[in-house]
PDB file of N, CA and C in Angstrom:
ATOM      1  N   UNK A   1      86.747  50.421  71.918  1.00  0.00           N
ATOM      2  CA  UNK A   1      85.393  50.878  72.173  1.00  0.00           C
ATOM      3  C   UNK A   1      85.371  52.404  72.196  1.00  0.00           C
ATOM      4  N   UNK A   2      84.501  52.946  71.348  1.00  0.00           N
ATOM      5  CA  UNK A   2      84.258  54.558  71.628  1.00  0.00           C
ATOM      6  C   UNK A   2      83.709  54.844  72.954  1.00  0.00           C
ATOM      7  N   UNK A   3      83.860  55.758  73.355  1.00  0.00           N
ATOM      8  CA  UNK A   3      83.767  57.072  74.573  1.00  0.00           C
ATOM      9  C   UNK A   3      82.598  57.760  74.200  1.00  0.00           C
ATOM     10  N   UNK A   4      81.927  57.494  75.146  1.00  0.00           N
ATOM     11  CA  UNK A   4      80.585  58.634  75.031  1.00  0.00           C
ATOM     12  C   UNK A   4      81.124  59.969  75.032  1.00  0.00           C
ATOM     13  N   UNK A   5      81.019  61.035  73.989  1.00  0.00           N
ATOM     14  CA  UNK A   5      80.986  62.146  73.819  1.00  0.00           C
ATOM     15  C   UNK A   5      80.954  63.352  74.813  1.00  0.00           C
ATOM     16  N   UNK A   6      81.801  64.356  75.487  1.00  0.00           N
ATOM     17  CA  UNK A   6      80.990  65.230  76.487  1.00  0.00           C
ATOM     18  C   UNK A   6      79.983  65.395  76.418  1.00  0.00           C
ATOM     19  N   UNK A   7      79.135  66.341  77.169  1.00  0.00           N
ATOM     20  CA  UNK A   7      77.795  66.790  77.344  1.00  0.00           C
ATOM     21  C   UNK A   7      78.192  68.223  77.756  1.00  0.00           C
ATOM     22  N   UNK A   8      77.484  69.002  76.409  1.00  0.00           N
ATOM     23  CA  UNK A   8      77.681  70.833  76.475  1.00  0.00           C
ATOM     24  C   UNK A   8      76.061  70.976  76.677  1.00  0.00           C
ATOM     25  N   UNK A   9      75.769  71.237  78.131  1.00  0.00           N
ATOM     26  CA  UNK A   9      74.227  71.644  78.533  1.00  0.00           C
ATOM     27  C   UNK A   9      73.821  73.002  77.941  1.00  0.00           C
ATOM     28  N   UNK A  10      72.672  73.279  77.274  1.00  0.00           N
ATOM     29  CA  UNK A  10      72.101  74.241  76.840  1.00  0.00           C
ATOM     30  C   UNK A  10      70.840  74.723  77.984  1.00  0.00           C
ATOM     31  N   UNK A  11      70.682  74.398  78.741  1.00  0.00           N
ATOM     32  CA  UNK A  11      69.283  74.521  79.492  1.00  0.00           C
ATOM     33  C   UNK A  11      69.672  76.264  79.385  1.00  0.00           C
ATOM     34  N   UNK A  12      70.497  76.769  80.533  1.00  0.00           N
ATOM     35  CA  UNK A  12      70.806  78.367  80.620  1.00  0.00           C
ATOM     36  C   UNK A  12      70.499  78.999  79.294  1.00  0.00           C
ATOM     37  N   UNK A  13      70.709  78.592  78.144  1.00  0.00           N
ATOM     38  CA  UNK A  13      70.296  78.863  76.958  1.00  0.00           C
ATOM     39  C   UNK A  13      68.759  79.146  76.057  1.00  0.00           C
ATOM     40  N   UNK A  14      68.646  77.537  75.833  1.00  0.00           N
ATOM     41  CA  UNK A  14      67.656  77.303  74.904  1.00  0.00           C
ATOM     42  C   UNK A  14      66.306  77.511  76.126  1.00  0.00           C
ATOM     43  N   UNK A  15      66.635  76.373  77.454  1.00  0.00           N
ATOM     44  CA  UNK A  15      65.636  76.776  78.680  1.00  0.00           C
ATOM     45  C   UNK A  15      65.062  77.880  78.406  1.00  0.00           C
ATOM     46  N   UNK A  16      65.982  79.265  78.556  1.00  0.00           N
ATOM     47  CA  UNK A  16      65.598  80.283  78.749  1.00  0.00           C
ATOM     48  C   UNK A  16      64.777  81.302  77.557  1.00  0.00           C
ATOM     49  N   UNK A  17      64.951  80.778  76.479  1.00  0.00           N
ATOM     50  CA  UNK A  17      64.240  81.116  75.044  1.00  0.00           C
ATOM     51  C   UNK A  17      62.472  80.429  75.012  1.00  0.00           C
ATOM     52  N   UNK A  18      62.205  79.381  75.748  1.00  0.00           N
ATOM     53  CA  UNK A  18      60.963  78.847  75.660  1.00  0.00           C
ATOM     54  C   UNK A  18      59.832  79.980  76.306  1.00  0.00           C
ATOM     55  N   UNK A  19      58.651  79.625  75.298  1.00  0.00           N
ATOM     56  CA  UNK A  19      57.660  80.704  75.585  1.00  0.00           C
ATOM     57  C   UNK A  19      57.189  80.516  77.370  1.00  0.00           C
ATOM     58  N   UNK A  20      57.373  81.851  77.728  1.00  0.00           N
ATOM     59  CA  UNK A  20      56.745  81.817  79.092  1.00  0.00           C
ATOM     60  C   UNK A  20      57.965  81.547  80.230  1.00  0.00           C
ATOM     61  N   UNK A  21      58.997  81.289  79.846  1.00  0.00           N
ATOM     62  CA  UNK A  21      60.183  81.133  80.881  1.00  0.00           C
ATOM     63  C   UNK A  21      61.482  82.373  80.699  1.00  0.00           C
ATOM     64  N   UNK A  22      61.471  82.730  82.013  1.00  0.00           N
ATOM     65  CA  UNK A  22      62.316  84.085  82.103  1.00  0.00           C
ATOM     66  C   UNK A  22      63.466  83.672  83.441  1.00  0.00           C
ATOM     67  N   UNK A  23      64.466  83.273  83.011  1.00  0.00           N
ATOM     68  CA  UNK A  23      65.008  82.537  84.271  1.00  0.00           C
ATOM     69  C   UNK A  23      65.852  83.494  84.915  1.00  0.00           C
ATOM     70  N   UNK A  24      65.489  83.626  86.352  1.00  0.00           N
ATOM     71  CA  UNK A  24      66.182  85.001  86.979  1.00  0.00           C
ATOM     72  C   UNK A  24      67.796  84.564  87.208  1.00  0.00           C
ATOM     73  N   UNK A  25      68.049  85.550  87.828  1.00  0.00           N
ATOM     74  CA  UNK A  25      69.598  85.761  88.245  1.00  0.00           C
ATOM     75  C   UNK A  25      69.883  84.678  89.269  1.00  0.00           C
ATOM     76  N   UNK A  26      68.861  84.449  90.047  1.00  0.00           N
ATOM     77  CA  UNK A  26      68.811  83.443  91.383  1.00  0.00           C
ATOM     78  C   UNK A  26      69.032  81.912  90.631  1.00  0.00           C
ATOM     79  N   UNK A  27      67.381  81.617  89.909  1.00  0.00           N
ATOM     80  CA  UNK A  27      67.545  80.402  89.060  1.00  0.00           C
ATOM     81  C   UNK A  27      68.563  79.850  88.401  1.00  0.00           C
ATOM     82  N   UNK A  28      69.392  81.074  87.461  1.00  0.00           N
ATOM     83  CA  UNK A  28      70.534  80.548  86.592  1.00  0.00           C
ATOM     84  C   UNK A  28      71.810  80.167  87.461  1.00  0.00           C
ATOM     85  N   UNK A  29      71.948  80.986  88.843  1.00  0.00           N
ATOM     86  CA  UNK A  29      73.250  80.170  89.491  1.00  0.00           C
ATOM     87  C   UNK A  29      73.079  79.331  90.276  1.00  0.00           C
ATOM     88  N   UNK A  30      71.930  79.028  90.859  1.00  0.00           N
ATOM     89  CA  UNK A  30      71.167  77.149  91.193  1.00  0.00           C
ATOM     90  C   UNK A  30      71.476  76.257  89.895  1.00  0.00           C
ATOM     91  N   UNK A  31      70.838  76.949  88.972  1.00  0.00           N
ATOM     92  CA  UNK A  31      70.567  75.659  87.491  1.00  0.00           C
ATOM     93  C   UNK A  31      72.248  75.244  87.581  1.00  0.00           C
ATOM     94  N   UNK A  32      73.114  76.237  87.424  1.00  0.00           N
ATOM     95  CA  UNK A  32      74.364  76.336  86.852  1.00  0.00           C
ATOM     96  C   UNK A  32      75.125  75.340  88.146  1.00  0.00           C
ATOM     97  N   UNK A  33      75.225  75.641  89.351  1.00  0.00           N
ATOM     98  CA  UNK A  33      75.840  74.891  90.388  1.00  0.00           C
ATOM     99  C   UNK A  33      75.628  73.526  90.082  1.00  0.00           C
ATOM    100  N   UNK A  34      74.132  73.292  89.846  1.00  0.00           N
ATOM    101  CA  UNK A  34      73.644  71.641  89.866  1.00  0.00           C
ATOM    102  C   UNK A  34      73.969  71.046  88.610  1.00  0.00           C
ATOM    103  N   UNK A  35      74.183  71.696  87.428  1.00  0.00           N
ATOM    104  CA  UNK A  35      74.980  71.101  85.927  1.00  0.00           C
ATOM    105  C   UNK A  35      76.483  70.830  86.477  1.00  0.00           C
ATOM    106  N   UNK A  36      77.438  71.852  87.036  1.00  0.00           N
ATOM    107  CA  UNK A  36      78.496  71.224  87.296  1.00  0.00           C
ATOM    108  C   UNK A  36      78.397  70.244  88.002  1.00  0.00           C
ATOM    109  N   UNK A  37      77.797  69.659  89.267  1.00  0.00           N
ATOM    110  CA  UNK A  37      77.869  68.913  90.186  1.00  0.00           C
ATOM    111  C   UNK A  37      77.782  67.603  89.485  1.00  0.00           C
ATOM    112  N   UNK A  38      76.615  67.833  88.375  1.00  0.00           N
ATOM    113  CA  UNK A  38      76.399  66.806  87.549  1.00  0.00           C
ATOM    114  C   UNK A  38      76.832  66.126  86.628  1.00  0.00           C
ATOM    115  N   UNK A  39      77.979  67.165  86.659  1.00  0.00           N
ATOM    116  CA  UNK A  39      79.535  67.052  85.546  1.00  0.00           C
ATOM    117  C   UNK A  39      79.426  66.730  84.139  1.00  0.00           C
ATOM    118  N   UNK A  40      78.469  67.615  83.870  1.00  0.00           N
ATOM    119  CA  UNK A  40      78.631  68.267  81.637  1.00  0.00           C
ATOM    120  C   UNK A  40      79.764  68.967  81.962  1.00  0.00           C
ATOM    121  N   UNK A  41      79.976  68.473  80.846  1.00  0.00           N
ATOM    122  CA  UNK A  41      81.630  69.030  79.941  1.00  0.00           C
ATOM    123  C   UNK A  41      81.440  70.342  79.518  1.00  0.00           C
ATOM    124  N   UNK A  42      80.690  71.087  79.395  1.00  0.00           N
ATOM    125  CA  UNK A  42      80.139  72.717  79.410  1.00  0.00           C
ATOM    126  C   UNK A  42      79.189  72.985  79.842  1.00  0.00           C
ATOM    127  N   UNK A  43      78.514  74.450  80.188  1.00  0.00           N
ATOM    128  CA  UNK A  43      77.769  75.068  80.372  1.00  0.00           C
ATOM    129  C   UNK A  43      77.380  76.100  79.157  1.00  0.00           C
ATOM    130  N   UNK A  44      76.313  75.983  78.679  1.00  0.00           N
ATOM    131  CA  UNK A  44      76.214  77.193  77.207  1.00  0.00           C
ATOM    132  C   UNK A  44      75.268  78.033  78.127  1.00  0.00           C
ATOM    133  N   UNK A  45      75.569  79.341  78.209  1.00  0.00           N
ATOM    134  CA  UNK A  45      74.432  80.424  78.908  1.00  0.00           C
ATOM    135  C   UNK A  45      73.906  81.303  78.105  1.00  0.00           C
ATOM    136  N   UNK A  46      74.113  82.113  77.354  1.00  0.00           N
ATOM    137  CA  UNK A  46      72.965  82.360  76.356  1.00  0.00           C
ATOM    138  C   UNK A  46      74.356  83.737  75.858  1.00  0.00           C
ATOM    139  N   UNK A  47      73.238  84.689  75.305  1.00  0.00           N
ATOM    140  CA  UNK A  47      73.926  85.772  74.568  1.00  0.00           C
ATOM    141  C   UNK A  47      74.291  87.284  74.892  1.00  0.00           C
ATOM    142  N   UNK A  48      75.116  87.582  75.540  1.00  0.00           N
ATOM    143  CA  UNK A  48      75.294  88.094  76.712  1.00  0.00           C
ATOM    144  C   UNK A  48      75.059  89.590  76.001  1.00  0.00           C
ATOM    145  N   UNK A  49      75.301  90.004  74.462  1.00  0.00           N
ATOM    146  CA  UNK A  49      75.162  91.176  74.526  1.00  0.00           C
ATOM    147  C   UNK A  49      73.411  91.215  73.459  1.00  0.00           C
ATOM    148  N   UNK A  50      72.381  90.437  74.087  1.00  0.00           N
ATOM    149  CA  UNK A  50      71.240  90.268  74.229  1.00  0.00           C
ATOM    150  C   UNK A  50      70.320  91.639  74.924  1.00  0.00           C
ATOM    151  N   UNK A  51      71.184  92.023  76.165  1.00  0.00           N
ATOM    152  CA  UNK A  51      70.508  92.893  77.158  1.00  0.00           C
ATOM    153  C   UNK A  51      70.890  92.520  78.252  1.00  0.00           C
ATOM    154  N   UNK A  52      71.017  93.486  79.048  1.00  0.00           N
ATOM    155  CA  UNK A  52      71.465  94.132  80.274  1.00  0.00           C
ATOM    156  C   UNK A  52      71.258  92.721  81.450  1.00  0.00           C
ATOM    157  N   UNK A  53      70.015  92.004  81.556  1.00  0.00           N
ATOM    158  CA  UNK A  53      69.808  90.942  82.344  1.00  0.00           C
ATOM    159  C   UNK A  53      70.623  89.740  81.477  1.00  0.00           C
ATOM    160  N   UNK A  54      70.579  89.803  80.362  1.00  0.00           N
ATOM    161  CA  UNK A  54      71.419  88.529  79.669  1.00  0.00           C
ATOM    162  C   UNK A  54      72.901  88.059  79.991  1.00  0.00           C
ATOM    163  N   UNK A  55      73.323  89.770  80.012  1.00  0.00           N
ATOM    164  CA  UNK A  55      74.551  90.121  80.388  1.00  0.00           C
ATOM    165  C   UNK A  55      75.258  89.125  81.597  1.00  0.00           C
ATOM    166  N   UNK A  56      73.674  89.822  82.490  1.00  0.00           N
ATOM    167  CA  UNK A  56      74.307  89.678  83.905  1.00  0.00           C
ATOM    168  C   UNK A  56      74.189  87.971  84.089  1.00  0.00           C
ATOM    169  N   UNK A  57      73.348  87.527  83.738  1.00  0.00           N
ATOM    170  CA  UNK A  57      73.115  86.028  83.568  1.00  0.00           C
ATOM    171  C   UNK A  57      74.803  85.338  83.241  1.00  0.00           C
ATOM    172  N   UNK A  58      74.688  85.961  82.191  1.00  0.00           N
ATOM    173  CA  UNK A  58      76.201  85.291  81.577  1.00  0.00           C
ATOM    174  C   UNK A  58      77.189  85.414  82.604  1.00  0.00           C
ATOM    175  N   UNK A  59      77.522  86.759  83.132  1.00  0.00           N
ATOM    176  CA  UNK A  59      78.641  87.097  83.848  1.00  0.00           C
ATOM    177  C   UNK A  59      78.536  86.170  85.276  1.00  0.00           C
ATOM    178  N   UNK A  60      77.085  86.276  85.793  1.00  0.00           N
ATOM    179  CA  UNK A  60      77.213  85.689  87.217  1.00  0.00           C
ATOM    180  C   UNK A  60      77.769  83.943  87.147  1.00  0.00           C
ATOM    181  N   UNK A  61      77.272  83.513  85.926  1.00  0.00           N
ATOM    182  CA  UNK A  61      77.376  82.272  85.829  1.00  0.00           C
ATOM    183  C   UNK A  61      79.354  81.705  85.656  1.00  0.00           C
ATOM    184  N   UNK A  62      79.816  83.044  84.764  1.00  0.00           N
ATOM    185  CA  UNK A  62      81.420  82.854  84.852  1.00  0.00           C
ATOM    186  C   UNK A  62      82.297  83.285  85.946  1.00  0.00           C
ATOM    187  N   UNK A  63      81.375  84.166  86.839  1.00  0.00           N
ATOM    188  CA  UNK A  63      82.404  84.402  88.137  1.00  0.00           C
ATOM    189  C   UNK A  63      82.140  83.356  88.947  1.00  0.00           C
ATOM    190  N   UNK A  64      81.486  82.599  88.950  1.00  0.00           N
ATOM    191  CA  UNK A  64      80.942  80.809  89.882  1.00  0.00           C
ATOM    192  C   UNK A  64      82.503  80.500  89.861  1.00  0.00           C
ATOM    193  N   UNK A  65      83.096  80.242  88.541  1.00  0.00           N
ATOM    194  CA  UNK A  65      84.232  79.363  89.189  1.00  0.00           C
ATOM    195  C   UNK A  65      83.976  78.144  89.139  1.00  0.00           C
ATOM    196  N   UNK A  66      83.183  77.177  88.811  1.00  0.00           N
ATOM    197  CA  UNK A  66      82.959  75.434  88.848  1.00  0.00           C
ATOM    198  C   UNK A  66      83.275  75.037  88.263  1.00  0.00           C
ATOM    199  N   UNK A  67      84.165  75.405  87.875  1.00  0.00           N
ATOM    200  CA  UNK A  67      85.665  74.804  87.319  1.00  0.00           C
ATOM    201  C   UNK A  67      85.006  73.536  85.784  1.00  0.00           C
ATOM    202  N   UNK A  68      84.049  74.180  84.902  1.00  0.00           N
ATOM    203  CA  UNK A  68      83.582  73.677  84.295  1.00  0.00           C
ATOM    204  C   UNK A  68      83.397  74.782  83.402  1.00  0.00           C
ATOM    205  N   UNK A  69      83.385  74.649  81.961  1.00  0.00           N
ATOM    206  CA  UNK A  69      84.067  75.677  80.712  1.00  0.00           C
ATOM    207  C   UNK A  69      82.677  76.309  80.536  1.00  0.00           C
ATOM    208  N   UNK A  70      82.465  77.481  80.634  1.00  0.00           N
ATOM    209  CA  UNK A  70      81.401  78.438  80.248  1.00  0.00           C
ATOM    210  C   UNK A  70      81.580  79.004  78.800  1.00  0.00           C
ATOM    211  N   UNK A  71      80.401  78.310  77.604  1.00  0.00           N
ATOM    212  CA  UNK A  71      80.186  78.845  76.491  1.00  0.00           C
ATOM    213  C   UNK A  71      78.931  80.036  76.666  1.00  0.00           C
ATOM    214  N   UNK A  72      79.552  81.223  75.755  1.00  0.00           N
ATOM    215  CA  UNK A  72      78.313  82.495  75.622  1.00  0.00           C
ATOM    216  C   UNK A  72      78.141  82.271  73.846  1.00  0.00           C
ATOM    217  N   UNK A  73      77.183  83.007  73.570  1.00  0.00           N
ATOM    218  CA  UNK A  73      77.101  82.649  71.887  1.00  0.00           C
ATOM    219  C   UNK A  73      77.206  84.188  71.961  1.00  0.00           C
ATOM    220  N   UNK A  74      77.512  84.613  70.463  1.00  0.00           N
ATOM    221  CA  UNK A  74      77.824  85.909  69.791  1.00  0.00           C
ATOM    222  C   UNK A  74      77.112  85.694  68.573  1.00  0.00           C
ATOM    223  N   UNK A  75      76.763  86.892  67.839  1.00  0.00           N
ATOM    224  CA  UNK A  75      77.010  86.952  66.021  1.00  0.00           C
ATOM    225  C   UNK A  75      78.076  87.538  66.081  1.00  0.00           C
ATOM    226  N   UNK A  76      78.101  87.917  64.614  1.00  0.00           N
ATOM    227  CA  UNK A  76      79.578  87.900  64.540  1.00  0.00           C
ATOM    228  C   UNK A  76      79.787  89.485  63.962  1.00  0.00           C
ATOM    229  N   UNK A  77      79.748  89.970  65.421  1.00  0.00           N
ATOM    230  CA  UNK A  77      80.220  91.439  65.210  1.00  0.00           C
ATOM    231  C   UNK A  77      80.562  91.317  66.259  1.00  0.00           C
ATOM    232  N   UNK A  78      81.765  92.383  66.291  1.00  0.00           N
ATOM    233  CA  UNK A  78      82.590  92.820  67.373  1.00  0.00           C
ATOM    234  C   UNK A  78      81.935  93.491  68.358  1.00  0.00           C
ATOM    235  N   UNK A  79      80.704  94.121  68.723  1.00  0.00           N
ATOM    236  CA  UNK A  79      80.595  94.148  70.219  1.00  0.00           C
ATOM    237  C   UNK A  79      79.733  93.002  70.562  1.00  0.00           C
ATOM    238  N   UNK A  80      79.255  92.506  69.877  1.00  0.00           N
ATOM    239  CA  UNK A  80      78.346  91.249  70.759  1.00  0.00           C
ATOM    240  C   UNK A  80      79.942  90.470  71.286  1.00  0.00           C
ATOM    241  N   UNK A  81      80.641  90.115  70.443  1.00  0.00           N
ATOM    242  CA  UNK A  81      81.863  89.437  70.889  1.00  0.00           C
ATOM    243  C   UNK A  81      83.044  90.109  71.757  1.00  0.00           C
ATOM    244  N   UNK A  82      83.096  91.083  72.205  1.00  0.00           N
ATOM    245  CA  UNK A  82      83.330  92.010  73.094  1.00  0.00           C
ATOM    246  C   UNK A  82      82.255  91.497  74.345  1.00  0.00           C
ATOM    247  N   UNK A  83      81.277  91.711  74.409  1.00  0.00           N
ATOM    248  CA  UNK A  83      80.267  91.469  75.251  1.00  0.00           C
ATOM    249  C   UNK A  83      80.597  90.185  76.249  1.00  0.00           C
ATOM    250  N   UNK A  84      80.661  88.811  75.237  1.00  0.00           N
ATOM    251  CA  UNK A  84      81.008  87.685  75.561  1.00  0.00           C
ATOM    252  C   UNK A  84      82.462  87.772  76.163  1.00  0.00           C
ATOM    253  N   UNK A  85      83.425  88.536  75.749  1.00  0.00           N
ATOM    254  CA  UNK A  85      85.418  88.555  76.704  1.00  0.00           C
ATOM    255  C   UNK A  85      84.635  88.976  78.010  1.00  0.00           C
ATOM    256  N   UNK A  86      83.587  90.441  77.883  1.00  0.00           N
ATOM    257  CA  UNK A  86      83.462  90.872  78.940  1.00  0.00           C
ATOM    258  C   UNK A  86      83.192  90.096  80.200  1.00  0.00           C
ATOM    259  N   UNK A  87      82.191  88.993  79.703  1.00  0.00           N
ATOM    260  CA  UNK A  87      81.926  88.064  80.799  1.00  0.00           C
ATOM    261  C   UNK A  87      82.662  87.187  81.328  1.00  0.00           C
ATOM    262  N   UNK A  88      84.075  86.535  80.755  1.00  0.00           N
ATOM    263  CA  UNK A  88      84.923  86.309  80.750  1.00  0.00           C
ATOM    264  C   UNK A  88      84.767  84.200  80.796  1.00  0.00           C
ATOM    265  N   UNK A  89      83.495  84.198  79.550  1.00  0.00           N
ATOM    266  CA  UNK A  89      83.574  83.149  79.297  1.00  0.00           C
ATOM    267  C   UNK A  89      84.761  82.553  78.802  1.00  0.00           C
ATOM    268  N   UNK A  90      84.809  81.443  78.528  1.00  0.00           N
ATOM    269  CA  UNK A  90      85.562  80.451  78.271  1.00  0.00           C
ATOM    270  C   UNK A  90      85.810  80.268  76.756  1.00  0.00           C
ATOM    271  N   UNK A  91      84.441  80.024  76.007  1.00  0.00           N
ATOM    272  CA  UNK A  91      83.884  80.244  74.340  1.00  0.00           C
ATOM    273  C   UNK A  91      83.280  81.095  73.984  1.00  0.00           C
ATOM    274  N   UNK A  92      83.355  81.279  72.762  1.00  0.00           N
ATOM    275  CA  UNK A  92      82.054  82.054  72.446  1.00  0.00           C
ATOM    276  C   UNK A  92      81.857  81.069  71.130  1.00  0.00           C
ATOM    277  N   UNK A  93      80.318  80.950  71.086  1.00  0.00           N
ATOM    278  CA  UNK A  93      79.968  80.198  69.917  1.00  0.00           C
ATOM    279  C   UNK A  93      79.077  81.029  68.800  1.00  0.00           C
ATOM    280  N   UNK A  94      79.864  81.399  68.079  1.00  0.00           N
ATOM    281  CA  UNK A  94      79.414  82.512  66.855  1.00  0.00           C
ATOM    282  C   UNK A  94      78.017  82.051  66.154  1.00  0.00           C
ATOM    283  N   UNK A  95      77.397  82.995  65.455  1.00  0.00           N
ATOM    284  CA  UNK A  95      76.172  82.379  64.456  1.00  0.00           C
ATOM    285  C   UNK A  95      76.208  83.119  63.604  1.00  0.00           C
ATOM    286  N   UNK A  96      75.546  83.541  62.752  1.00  0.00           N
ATOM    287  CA  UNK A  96      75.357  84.488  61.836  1.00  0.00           C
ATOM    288  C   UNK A  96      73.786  84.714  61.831  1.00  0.00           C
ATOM    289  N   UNK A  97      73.520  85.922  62.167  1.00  0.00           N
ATOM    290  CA  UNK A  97      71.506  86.257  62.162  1.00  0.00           C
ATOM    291  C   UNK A  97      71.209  86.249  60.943  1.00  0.00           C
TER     292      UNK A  97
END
């Protein structure tokens, strides 16, 4: 019998891209505590070298520690991907703009 697949949560992500939602620093390490508790196989938080609050989004969410793998996305230049070590995610999931 196959195995249901992990679950890599995007909410910190895509959540945060929907018109009219700006999810603070407070929100994202509530959202983030209650995904691990809930035990997805990742956390995706968004694009850390986005801007200065993106940043911090990303970073607060990898110093948590919930022992659950933190993906940041990059393009694929070296400081956005610099950006993402900085936070000291786990992945980085590349794109091309």
């Amino acid at each position: 019998m196959r195995q249901f697949c992990q679950v890599i949560d995007c909410t910190l992500r895509e959540g945060n891209q929907n018109p009219g939602v700006s999810l603070t620093l407070k929100d994202t390490v509530a959202i983030a505590r209650r995904l691990a508790e809930f035990g997805v196989g990742a956390i995706e938080v968004g694009h850390p070298a986005a801007g200065e609050d993106e940043f911090g989004r990303a970073k607060a969410v990898c110093d948590l520690d919930l022992g659950v793998p933190v993906l940041c996305h990059a393009r694929v230049r070296q400081g956005d991907i610099d950006a993402v070590k900085r936070t000291g995610a786990d992945w980085v999931g590349l794109f091309v703009a």
